[in-house]
mmCIF file of C-alpha atoms in Angstrom:
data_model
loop_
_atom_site.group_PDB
_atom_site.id
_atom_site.type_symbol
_atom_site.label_atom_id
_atom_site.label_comp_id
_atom_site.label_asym_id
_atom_site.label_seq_id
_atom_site.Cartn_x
_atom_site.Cartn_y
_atom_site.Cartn_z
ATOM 1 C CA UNK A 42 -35.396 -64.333 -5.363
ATOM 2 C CA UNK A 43 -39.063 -64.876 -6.241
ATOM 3 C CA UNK A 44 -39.488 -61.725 -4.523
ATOM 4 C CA UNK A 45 -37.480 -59.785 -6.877
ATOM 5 C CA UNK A 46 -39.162 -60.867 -9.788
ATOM 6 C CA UNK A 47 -42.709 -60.246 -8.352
ATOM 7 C CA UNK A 48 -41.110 -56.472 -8.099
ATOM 8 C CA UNK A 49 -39.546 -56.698 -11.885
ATOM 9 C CA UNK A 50 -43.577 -58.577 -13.024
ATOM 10 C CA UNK A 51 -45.674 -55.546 -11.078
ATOM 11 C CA UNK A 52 -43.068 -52.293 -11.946
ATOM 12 C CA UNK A 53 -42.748 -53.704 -15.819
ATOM 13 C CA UNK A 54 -45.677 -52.064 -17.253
ATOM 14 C CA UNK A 55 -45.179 -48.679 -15.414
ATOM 15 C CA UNK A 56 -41.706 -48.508 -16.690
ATOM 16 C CA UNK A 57 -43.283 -49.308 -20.141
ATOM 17 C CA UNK A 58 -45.812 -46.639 -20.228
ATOM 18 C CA UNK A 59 -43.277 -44.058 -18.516
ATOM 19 C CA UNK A 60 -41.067 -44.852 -21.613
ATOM 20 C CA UNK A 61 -43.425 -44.418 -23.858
ATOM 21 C CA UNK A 62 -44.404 -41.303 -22.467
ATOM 22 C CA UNK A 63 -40.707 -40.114 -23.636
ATOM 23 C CA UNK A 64 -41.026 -41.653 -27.097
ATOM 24 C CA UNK A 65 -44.164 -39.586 -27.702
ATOM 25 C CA UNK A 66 -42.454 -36.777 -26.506
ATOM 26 C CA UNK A 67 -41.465 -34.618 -29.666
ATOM 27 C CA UNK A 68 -37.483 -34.015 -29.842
ATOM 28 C CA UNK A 69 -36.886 -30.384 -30.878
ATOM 29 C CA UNK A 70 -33.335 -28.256 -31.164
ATOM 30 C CA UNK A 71 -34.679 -25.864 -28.582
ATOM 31 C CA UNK A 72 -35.669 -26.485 -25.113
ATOM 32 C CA UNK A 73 -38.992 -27.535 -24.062
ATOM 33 C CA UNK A 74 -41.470 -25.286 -23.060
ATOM 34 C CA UNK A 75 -42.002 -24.859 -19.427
ATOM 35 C CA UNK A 76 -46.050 -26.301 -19.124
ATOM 36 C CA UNK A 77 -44.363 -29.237 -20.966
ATOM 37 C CA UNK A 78 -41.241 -29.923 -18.304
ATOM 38 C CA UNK A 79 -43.697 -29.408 -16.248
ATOM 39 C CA UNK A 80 -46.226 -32.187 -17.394
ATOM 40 C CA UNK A 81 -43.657 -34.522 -17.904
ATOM 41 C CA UNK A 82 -41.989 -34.260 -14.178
ATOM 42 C CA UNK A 83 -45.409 -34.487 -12.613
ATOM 43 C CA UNK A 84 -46.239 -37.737 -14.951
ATOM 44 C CA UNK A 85 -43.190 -39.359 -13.766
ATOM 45 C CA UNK A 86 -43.618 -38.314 -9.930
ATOM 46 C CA UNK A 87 -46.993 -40.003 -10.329
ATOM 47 C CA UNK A 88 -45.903 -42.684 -11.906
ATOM 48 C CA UNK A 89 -42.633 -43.638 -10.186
ATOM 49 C CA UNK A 90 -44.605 -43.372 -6.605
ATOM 50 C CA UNK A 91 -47.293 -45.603 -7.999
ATOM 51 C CA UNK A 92 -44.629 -48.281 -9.171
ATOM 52 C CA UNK A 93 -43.217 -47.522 -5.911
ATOM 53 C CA UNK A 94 -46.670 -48.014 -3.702
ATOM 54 C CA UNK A 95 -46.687 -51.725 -6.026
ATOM 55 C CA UNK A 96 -43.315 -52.589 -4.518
ATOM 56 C CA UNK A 97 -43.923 -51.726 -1.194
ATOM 57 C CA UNK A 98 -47.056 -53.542 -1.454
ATOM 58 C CA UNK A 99 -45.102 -56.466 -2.757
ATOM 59 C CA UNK A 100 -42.389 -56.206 0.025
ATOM 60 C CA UNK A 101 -44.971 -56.336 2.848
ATOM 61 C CA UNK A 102 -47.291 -59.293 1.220
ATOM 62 C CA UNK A 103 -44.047 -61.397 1.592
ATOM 63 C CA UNK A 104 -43.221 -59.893 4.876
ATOM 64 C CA UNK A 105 -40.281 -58.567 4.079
ATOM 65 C CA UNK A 106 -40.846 -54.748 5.308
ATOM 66 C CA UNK A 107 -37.619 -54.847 7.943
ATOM 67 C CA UNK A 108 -35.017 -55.956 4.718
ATOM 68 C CA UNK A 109 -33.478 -54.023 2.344
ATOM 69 C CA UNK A 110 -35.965 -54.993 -0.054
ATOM 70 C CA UNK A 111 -37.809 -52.229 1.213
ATOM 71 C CA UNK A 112 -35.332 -49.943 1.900
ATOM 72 C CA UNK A 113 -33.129 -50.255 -0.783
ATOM 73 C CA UNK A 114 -35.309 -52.235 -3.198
ATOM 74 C CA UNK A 115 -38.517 -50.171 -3.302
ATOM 75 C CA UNK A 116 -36.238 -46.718 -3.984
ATOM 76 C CA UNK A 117 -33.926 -47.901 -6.900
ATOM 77 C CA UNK A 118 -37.838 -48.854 -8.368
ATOM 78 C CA UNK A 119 -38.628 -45.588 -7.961
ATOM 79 C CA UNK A 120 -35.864 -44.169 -9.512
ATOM 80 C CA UNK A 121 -35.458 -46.255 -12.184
ATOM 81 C CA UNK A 122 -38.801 -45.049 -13.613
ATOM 82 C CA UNK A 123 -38.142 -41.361 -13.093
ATOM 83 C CA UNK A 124 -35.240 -42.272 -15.652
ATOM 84 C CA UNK A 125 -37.507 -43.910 -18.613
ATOM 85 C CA UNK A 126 -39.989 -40.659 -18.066
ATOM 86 C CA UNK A 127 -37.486 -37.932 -17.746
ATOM 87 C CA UNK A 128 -34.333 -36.503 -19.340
ATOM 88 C CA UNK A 129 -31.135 -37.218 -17.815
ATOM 89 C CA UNK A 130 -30.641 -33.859 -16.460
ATOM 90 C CA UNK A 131 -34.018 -33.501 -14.270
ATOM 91 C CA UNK A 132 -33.783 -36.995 -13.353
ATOM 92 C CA UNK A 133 -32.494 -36.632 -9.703
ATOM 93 C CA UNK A 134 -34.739 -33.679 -8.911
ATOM 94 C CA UNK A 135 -37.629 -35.469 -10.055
ATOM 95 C CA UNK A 136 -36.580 -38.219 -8.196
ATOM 96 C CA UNK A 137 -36.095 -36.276 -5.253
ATOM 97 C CA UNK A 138 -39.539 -35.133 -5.563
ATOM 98 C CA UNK A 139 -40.901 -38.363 -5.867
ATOM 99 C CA UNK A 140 -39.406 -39.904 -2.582
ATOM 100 C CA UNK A 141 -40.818 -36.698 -0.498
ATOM 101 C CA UNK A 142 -43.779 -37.505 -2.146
ATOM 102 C CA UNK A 143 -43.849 -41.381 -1.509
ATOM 103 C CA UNK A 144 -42.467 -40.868 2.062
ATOM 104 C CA UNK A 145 -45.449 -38.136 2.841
ATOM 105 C CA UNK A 146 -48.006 -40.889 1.508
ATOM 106 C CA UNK A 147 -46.792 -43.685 3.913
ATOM 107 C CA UNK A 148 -47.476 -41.222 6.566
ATOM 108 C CA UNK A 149 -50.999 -40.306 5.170
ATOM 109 C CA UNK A 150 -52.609 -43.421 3.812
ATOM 110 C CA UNK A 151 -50.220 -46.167 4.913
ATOM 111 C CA UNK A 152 -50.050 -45.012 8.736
ATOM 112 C CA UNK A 153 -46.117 -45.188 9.010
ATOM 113 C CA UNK A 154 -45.072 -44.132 12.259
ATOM 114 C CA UNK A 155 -43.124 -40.540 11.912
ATOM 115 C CA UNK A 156 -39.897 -42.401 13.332
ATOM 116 C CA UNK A 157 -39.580 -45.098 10.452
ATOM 117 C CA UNK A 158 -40.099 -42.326 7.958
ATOM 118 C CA UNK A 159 -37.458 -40.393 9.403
ATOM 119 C CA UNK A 160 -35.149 -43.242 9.700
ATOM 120 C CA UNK A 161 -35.846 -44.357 6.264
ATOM 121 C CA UNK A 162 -35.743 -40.925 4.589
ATOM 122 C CA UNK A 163 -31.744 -40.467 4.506
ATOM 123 C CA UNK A 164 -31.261 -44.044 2.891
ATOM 124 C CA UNK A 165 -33.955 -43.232 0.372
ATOM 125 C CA UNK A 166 -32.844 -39.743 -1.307
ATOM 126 C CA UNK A 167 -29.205 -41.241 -1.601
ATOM 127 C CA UNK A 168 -30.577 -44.308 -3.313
ATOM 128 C CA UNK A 169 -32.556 -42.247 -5.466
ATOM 129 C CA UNK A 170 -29.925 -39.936 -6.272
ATOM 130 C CA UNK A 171 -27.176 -42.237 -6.860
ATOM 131 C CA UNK A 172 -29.019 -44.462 -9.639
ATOM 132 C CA UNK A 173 -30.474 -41.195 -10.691
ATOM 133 C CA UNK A 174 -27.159 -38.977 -11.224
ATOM 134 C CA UNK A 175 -25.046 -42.072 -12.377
ATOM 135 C CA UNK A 176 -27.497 -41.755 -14.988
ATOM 136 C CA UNK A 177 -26.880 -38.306 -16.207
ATOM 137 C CA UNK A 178 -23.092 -39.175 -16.098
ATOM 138 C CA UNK A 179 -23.441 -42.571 -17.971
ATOM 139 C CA UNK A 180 -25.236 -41.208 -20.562
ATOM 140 C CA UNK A 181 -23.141 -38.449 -21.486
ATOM 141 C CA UNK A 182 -20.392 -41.028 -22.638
ATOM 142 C CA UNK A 183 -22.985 -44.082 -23.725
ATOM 143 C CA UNK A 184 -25.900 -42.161 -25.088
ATOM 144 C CA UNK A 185 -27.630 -45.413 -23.455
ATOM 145 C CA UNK A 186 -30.211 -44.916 -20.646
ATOM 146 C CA UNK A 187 -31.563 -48.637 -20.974
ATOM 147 C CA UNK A 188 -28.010 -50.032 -20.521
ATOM 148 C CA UNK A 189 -27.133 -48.126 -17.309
ATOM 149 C CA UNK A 190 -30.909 -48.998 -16.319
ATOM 150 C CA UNK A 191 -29.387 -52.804 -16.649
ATOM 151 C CA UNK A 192 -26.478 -52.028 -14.537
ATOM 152 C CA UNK A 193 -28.213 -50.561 -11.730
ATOM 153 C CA UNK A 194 -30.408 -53.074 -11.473
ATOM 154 C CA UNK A 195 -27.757 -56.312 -11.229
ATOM 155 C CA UNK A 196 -25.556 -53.841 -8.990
ATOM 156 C CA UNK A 197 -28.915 -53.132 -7.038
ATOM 157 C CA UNK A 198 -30.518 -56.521 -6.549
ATOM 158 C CA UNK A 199 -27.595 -58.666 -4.610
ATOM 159 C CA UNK A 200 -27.954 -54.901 -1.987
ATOM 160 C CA UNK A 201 -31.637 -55.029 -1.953
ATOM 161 C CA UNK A 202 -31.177 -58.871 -0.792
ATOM 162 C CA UNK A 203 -29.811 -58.016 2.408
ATOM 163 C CA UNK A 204 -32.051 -59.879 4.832
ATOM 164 C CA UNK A 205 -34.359 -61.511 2.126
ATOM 165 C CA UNK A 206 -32.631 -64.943 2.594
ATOM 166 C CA UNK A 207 -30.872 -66.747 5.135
ATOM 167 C CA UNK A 208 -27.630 -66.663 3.028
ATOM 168 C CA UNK A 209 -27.863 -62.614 2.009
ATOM 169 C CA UNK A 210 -28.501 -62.057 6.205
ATOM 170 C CA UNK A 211 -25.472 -60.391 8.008
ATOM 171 C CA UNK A 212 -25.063 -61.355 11.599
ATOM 172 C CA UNK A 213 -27.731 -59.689 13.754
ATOM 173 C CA UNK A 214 -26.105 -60.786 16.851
ATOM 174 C CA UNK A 215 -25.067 -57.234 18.491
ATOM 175 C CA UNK A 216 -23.691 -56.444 22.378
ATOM 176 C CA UNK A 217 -23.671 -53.146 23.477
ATOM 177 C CA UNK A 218 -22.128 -52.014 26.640
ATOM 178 C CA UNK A 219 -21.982 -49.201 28.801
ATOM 179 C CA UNK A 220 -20.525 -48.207 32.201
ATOM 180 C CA UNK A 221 -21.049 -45.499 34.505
ATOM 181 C CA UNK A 222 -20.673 -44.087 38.535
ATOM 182 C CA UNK A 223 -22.951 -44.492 40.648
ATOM 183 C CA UNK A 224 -22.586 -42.533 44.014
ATOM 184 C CA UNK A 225 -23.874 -45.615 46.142
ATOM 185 C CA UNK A 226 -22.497 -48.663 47.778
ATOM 186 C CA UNK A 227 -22.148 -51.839 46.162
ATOM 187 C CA UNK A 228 -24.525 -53.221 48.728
ATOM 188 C CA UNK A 229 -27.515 -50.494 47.805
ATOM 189 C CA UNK A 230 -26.743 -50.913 44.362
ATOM 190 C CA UNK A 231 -27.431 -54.499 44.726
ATOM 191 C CA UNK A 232 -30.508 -53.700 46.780
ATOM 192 C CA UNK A 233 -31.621 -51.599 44.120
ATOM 193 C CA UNK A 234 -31.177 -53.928 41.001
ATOM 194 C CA UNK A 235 -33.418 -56.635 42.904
ATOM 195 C CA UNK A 236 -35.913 -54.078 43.376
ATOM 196 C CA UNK A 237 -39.022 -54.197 41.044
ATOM 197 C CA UNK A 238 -37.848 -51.565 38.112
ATOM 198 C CA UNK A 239 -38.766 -48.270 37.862
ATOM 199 C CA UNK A 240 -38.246 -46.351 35.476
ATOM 200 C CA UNK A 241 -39.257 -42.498 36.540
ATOM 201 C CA UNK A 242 -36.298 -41.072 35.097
ATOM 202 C CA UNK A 243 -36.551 -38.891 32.042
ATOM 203 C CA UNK A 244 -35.525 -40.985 28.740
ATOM 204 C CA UNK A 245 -32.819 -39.637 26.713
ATOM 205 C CA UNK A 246 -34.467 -37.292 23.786
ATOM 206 C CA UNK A 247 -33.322 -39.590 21.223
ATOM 207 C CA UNK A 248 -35.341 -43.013 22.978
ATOM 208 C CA UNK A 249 -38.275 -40.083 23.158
ATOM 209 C CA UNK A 250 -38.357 -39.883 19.615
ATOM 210 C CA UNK A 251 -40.405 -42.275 18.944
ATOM 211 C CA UNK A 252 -39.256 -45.698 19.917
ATOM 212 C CA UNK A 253 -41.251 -47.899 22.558
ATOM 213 C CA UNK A 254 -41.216 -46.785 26.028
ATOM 214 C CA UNK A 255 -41.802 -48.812 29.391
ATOM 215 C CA UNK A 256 -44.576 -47.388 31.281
ATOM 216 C CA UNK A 257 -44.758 -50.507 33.791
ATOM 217 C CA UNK A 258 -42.637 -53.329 35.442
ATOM 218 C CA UNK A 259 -43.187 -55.968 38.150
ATOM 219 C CA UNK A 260 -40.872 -58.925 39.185
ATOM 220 C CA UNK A 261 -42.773 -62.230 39.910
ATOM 221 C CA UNK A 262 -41.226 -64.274 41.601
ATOM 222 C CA UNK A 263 -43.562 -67.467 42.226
ATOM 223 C CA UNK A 264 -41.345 -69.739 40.158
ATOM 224 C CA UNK A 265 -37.398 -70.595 41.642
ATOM 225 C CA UNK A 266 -36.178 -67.938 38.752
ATOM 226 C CA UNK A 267 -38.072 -64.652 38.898
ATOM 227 C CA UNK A 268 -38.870 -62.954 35.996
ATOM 228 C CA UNK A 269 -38.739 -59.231 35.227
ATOM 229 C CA UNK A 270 -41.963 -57.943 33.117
ATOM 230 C CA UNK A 271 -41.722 -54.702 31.391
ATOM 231 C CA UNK A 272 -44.654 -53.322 29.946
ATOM 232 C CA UNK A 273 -43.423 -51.265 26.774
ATOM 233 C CA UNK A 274 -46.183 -48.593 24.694
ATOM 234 C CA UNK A 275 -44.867 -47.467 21.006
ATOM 235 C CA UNK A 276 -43.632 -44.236 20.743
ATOM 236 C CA UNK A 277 -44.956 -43.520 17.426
ATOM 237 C CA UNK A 278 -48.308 -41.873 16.806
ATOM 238 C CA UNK A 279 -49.845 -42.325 13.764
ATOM 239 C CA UNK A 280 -52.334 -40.300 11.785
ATOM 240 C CA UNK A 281 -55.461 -41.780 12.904
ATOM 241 C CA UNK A 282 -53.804 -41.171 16.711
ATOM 242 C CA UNK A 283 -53.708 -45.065 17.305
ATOM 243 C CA UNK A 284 -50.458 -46.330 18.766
ATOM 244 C CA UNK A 285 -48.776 -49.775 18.176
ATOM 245 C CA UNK A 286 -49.809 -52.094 20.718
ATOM 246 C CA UNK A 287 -48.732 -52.545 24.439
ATOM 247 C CA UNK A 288 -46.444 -55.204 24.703
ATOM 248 C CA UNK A 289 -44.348 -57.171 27.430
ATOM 249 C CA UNK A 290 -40.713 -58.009 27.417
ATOM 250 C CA UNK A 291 -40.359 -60.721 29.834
ATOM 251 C CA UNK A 292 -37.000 -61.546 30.928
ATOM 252 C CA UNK A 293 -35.965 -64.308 33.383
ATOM 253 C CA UNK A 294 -32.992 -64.053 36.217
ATOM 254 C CA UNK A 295 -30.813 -66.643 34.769
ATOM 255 C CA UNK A 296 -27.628 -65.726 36.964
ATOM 256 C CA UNK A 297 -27.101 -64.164 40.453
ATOM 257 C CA UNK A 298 -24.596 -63.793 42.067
ATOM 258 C CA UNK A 299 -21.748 -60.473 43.865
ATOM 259 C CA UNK A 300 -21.124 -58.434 41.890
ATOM 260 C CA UNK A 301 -23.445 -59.690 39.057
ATOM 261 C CA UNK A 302 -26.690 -59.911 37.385
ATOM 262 C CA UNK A 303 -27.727 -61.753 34.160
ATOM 263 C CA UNK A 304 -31.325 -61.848 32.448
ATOM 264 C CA UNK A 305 -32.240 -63.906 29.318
ATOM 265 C CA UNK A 306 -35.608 -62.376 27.583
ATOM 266 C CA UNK A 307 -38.242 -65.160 27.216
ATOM 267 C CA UNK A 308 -40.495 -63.223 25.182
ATOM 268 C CA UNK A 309 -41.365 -59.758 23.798
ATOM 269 C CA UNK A 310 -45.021 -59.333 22.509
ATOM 270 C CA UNK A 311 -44.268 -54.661 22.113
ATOM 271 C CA UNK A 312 -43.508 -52.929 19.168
ATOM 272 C CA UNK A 313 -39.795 -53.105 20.029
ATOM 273 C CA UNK A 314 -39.816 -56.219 18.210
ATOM 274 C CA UNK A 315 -40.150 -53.990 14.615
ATOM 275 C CA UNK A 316 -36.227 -52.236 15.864
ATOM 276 C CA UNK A 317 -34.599 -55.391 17.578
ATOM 277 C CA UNK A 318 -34.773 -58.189 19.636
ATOM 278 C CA UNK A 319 -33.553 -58.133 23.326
ATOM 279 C CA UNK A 320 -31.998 -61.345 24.431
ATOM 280 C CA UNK A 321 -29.338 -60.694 27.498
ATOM 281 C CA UNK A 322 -29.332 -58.001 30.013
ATOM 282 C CA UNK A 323 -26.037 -58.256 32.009
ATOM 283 C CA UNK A 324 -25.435 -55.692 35.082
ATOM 284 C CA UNK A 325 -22.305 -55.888 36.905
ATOM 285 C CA UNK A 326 -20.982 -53.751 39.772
ATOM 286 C CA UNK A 327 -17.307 -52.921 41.606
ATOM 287 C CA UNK A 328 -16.792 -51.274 44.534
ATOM 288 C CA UNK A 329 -14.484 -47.707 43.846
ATOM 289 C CA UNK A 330 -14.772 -47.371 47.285
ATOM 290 C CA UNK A 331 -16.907 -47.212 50.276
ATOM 291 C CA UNK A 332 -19.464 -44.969 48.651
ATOM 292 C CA UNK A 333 -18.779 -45.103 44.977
ATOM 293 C CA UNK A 334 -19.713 -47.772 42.622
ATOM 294 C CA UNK A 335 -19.000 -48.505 38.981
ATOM 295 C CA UNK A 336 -21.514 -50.149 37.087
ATOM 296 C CA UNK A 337 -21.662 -51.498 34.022
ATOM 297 C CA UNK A 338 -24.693 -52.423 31.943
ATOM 298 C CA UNK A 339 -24.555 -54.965 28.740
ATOM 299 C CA UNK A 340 -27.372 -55.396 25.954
ATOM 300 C CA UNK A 341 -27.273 -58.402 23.648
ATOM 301 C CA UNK A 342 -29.652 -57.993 21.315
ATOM 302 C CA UNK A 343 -30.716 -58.928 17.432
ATOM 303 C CA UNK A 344 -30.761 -56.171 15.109
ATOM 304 C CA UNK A 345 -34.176 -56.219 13.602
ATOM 305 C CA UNK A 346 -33.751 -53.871 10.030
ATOM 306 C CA UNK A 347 -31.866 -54.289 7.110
ATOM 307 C CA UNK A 348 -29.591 -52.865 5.674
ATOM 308 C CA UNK A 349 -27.020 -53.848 8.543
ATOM 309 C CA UNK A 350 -24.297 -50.804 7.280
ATOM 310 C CA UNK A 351 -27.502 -47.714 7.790
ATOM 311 C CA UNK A 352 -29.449 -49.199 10.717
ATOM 312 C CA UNK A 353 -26.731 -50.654 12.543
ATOM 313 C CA UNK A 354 -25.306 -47.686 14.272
ATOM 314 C CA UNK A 355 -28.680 -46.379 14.467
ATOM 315 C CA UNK A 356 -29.796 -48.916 16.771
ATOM 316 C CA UNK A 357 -26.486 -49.501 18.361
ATOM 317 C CA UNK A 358 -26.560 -45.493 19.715
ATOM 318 C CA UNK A 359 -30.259 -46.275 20.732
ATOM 319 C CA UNK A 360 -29.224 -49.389 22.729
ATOM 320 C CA UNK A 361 -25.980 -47.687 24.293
ATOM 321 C CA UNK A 362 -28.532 -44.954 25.706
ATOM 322 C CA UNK A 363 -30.850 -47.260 26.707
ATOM 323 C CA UNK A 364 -27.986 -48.927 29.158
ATOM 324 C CA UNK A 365 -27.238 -45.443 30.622
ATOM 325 C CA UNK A 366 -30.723 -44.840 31.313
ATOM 326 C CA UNK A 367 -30.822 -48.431 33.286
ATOM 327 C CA UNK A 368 -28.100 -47.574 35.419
ATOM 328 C CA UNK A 369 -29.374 -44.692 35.953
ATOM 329 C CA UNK A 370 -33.199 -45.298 36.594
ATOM 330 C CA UNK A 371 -32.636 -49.067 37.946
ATOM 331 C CA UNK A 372 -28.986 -49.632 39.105
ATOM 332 C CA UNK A 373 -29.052 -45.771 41.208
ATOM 333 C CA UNK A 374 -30.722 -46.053 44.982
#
């Protein structure tokens, strides 16, 4: 909550000078001249990414980049502001404008890796143009910008929440499972999952995109429960070509037995951590017959951005990949 006002205390005096840019703005029968339209979009493209940038700024200082804060939050700013600075019926374009621009400057001077942009984008542009065409429609029975401008914002804040607090936090707890044939024997499938991991197999295209990769694994095996390392780079590349850091997932044999395997993750220092957070990897296998196996490969895991409705099945298709490409690189002799 004390976020929310911070947001309302830094955006305040951009929203004041954006409406005073309107009230200046001379009201004539005829429509305004193009240099003017002009003037007045780029003004509030300027100013709705700079109340924007103090938003965003906001969002991260209380760590709070992975809610909806950010994602749903940090847009309705944005397009709020385009309304006090523009008419009604160039709202949504400029508001359009604005996110391409904002989104292209996170790239530029904020270093956002190309993935998160492209994830965020979607969510974004309908934000914007929801609050910004409701507008248009509002006013054309009400005559009253600042009163819709209310509205959005007490329909906004309880969605821009979503993750903020304990109590505005949907469940995170996901499972994801997948199961596929594998032309081997039970026993060499067995073999093959006690193996150290490998993982030489091409990933999916989607997994290529831009999320964390392993690019190294070992088991050790020195205490009575070994534990599986995986040594995960980002996928993203930023401008300055730095990458997130290498990380480890470490992940302990907790159950062995026919027919099954279970690992709980003890830790996960990559920059997987930013998507979700592994916590069971369950493999189990039954025989088809003497050559043919079917195996089937769960994820538990905590979803790591908010909103839970957008990201959800984003991460969920990720993860459901991710299992294939197990049984295929690690389950397969």
């Amino acid at each position: 909550m004390f976020t929310v006002i911070g947001l309302v205390l830094l955006v305040l005096p951009l929203m004041l000078a954006a409406w005073s840019i309107r009230l200046w703005t001379p009201v004539k029968a005829d429509p305004a001249p193009a240099s003017l339209k002009a003037r007045l979009a780029l003004t509030a493209i300027i100013l709705a990414v700079s109340a924007a940038s103090l938003a965003y700024r906001a969002v991260v200082f209380h760590g709070l980049d992975q809610t909806a804060a950010l994602f749903i939050g940090v847009p309705v700013v944005l397009a709020i502001v385009v309304i006090f600075t523009t008419s009604p019926q160039s709202a949504t374009g400029v508001a359009c404008k604005a996110v391409t621009v904002g989104l292209l400057l996170s790239v530029l001077f904020l270093w956002e890796g190309f993935l998160c942009v492209v994830m965020a984008a979607p969510l974004f542009y309908f934000v914007a143009i929801v609050v910004t065409y409701g507008v248009t429609r509002f006013r054309d029975k009400t005559q009253s910008r600042t009163l819709y401008s209310l509205l959005v914002v007490l329909v906004a804040s309880p969605m821009s929440l979503e993750g903020v607090t304990d109590f505005t936090t949907l469940n995170r707890a996901e499972v994801v499972a997948r199961s596929q044939i594998v032309q081997a024997s039970p026993e060499a499938v067995e073999r093959a999952l006690l193996e150290t991991p490998r993982f030489d197999r091409v990933l999916p295209r989607y997994l290529r995109s831009g999320f964390p990769r392993p690019i190294a694994s070992r088991i050790d095996d020195s205490d009575t429960r070994p534990r599986w390392m995986i040594t995960l780079r980002g996928g993203e590349t930023f401008l300055n070509g730095t990458r997130p850091k290498t990380g480890d997932l470490t992940m302990q044999l907790q159950e062995c037995r026919t027919g099954l395997l279970r690992w709980r993750a003890l830790s996960d220092t990559s920059h997987m951590t930013h998507f979700l957070t592994f916590r069971e990897s369950i493999v189990e296998w039954e025989p088809i017959d003497a050559g043919t196996t079917r195996v089937t490969w769960t994820i538990r895991y905590d979803r790591g951005l908010d909103p839970a409705w957008y990201f959800g099945p984003m991460e969920r298709y990720a993860v459901r990949l991710a299992a294939g490409y197990l049984i295929d690189a690690v389950a397969t002799p």
